[in-house]
PDB file of C-alpha atoms in Angstrom:
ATOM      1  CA  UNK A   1      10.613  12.820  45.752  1.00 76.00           C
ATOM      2  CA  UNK A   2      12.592  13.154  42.532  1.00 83.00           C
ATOM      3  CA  UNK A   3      14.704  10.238  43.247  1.00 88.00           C
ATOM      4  CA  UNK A   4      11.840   8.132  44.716  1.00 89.00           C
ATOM      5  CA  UNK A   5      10.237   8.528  41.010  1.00 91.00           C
ATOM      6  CA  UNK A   6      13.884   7.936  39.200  1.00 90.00           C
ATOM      7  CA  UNK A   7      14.436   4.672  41.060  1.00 92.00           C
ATOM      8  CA  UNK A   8      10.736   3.710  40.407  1.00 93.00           C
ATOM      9  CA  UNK A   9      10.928   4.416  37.295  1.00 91.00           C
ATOM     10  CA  UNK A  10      14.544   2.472  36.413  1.00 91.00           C
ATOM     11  CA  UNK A  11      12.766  -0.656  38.250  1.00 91.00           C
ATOM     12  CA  UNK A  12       9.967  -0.605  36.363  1.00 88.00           C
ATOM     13  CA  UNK A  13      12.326  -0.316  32.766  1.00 88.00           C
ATOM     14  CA  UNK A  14      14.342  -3.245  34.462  1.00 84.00           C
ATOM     15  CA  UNK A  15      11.577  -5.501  34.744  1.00 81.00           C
ATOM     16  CA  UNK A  16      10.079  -4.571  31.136  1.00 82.00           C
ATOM     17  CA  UNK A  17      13.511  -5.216  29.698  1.00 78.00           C
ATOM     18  CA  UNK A  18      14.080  -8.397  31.839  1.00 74.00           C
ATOM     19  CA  UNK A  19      10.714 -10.078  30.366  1.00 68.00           C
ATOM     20  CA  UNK A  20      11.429  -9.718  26.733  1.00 66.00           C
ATOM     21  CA  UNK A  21      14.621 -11.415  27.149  1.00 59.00           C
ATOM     22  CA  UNK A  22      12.736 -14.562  27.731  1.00 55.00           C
ATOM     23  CA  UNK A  23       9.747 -13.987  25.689  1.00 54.00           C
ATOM     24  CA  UNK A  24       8.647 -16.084  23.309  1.00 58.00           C
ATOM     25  CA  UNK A  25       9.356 -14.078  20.043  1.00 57.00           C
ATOM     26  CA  UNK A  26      13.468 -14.975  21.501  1.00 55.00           C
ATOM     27  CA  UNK A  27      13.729 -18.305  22.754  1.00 59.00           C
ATOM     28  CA  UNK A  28      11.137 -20.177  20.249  1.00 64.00           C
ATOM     29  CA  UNK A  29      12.358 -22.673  18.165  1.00 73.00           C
ATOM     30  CA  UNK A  30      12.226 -22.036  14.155  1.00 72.00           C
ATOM     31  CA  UNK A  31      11.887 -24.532  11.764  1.00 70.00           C
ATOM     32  CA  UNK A  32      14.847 -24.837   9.088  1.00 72.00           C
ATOM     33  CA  UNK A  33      13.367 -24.145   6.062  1.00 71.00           C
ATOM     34  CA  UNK A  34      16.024 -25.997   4.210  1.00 70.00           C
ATOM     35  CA  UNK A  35      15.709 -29.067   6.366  1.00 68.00           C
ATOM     36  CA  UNK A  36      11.957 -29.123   5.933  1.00 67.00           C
ATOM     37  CA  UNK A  37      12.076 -30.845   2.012  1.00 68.00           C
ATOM     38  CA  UNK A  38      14.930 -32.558   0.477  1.00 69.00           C
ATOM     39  CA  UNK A  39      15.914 -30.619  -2.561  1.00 71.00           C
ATOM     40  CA  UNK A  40      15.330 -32.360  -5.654  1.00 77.00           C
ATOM     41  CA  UNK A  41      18.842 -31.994  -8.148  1.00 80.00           C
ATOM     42  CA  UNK A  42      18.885 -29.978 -10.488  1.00 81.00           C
ATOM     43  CA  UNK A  43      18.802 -32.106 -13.975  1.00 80.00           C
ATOM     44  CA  UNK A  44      18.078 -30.839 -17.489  1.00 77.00           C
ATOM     45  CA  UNK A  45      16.357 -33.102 -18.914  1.00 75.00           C
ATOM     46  CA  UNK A  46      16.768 -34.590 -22.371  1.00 76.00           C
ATOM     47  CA  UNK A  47      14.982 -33.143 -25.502  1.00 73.00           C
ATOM     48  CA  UNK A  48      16.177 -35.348 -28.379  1.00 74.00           C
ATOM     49  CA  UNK A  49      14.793 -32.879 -30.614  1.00 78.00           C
ATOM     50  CA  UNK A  50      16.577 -30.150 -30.521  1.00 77.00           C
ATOM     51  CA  UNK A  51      20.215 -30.501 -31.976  1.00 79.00           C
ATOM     52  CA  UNK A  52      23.146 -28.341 -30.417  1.00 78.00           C
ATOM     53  CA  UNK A  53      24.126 -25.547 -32.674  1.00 79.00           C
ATOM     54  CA  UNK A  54      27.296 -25.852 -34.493  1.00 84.00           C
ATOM     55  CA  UNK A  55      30.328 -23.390 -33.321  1.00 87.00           C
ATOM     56  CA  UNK A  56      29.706 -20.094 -35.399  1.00 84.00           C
ATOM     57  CA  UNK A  57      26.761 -20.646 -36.733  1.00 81.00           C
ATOM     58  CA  UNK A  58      24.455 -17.875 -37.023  1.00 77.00           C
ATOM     59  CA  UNK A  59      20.892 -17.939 -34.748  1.00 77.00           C
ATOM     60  CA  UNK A  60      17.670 -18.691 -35.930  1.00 74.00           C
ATOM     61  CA  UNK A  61      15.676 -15.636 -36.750  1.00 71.00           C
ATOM     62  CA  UNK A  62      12.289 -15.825 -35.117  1.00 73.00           C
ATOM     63  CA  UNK A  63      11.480 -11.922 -36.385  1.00 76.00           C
ATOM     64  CA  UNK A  64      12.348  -8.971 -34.740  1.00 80.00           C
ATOM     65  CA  UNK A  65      11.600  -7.945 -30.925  1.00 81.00           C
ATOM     66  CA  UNK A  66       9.083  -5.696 -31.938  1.00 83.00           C
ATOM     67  CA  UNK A  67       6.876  -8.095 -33.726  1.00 84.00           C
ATOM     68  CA  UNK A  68       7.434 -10.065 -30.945  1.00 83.00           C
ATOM     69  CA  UNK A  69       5.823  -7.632 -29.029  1.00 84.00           C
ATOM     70  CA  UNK A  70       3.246  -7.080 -31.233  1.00 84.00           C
ATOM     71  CA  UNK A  71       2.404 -10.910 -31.454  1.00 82.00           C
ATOM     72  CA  UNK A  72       2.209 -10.812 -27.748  1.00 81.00           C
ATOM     73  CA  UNK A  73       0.015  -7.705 -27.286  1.00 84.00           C
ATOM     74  CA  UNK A  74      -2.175  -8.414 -30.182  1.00 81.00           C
ATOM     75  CA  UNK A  75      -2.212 -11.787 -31.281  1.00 77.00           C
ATOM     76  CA  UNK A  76      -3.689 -12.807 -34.707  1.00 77.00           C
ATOM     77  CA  UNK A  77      -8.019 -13.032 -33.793  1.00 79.00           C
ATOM     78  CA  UNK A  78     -11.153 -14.185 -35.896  1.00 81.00           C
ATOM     79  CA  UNK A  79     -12.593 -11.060 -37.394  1.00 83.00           C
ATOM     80  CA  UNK A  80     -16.597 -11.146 -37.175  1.00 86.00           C
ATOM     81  CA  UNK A  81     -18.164 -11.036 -40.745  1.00 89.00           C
ATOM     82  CA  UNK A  82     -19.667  -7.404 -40.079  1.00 91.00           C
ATOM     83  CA  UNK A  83     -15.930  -6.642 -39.601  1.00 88.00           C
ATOM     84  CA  UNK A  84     -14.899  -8.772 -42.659  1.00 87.00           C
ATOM     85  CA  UNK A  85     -17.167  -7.318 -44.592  1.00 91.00           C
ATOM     86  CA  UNK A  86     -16.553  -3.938 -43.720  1.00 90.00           C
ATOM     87  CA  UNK A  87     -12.893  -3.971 -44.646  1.00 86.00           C
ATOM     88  CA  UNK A  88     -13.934  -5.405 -48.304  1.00 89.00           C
ATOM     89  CA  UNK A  89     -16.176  -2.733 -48.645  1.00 91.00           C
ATOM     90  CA  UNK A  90     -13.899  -0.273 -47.531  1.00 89.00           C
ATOM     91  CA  UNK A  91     -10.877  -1.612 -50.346  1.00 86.00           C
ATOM     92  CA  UNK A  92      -7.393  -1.375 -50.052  1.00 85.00           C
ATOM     93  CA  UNK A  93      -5.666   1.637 -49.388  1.00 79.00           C
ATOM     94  CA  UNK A  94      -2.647   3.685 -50.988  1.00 78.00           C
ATOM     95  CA  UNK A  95       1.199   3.121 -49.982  1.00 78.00           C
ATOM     96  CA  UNK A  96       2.096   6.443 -49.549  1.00 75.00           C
ATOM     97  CA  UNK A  97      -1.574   7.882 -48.460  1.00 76.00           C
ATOM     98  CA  UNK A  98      -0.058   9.835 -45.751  1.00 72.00           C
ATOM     99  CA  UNK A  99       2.685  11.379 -48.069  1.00 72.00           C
ATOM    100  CA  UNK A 100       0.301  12.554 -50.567  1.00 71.00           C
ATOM    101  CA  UNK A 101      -2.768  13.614 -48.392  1.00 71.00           C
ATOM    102  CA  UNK A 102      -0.425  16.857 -47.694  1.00 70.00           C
ATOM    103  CA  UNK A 103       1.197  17.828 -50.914  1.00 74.00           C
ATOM    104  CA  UNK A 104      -0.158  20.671 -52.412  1.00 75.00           C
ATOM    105  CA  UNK A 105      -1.020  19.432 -55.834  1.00 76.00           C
ATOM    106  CA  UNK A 106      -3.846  17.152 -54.116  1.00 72.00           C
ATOM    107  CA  UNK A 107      -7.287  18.218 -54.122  1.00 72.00           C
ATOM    108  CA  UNK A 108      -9.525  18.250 -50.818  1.00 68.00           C
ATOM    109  CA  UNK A 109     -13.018  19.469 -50.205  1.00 69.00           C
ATOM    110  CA  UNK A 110     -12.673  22.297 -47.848  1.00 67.00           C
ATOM    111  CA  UNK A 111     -14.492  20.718 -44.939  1.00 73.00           C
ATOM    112  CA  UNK A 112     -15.062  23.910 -42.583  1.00 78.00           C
ATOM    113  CA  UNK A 113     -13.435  25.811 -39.748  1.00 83.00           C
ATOM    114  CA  UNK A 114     -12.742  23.322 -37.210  1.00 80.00           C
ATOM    115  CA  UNK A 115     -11.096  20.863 -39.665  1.00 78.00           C
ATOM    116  CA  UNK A 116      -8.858  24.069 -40.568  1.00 78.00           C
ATOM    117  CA  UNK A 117      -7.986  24.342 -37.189  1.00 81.00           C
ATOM    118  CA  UNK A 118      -7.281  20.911 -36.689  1.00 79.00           C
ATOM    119  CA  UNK A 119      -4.363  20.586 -39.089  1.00 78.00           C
ATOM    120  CA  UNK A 120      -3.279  23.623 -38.205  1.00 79.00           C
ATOM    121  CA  UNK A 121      -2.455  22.750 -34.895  1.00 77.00           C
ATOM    122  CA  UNK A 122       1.173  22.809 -34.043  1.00 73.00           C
ATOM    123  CA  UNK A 123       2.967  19.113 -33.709  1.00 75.00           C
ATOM    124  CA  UNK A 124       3.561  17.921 -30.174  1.00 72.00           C
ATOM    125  CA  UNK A 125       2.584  15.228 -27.435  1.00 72.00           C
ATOM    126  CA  UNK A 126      -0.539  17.637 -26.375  1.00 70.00           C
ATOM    127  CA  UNK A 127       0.490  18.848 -22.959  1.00 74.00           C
ATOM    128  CA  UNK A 128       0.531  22.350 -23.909  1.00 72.00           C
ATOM    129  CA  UNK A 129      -2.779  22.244 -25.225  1.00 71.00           C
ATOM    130  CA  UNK A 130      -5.791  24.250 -24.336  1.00 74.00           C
ATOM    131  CA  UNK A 131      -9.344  24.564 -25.235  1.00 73.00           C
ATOM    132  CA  UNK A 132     -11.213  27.189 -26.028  1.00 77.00           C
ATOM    133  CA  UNK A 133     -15.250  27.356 -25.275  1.00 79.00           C
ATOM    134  CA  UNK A 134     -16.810  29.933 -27.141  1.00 77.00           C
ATOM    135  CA  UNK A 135     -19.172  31.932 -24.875  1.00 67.00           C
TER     136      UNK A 135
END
């Protein structure tokens, strides 16, 4: 009985294996895909205004790559006249604001606990901060 179900068995993985040979994934004909469109050459074509740079010279400075990026993430935009008017109101502020807003010799107004605790807080990116809700 064993090799009754052995010899079925290779038969039957035979004829499985015989029928994908001539399938139609196998034998079916593909088109070229370069034959399908004549490729156009490949020609630069002429801009007579822009004049070859001489040997040596230096290139054009078009600002930094970080006002580039900038530019490109936050281009130059209408401001709305509440917004316009705002940031007359408002004036212009110091140079060196941050440099002076922690010296000693500036006065503050004392403006409670949690402002305390807020510039007291160590320097860092935050992940090994933790809050604290009083019960």
């Amino acid at each position: 009985m064993r090799n009754f179900t052995r010899i079925t068995l290779a038969i039957g993985t035979a004829a499985m294996l015989s029928a994908c040979s001539s399938g139609l994934i196998a034998s079916r004909e593909r088109p070229d895909e370069f034959a399908v469109q004549r490729q156009a050459p490949l020609v630069i074509p002429p801009d007579f205004e822009l004049v070859p740079p001489a040997p040596g010279a230096p290139r054009p400075v078009e600002g930094t790559a970080a006002q580039q990026a900038l530019e490109a993430l936050f281009p130059a935009a209408q401001r709305s006249a509440v917004e316009t008017s705002a940031l007359d109101r408002a004036g212009e502020a110091e140079i060196a604001i941050r440099s002076t807003v922690g010296d000693p010799g500036t006065y503050t107004v004392d403006k409670g606990a949690t402002t305390r605790a807020i510039i007291a807080a160590p320097e860092g990116d935050g992940q090994a901060a933790r809050a604290v809700i009083p019960s």
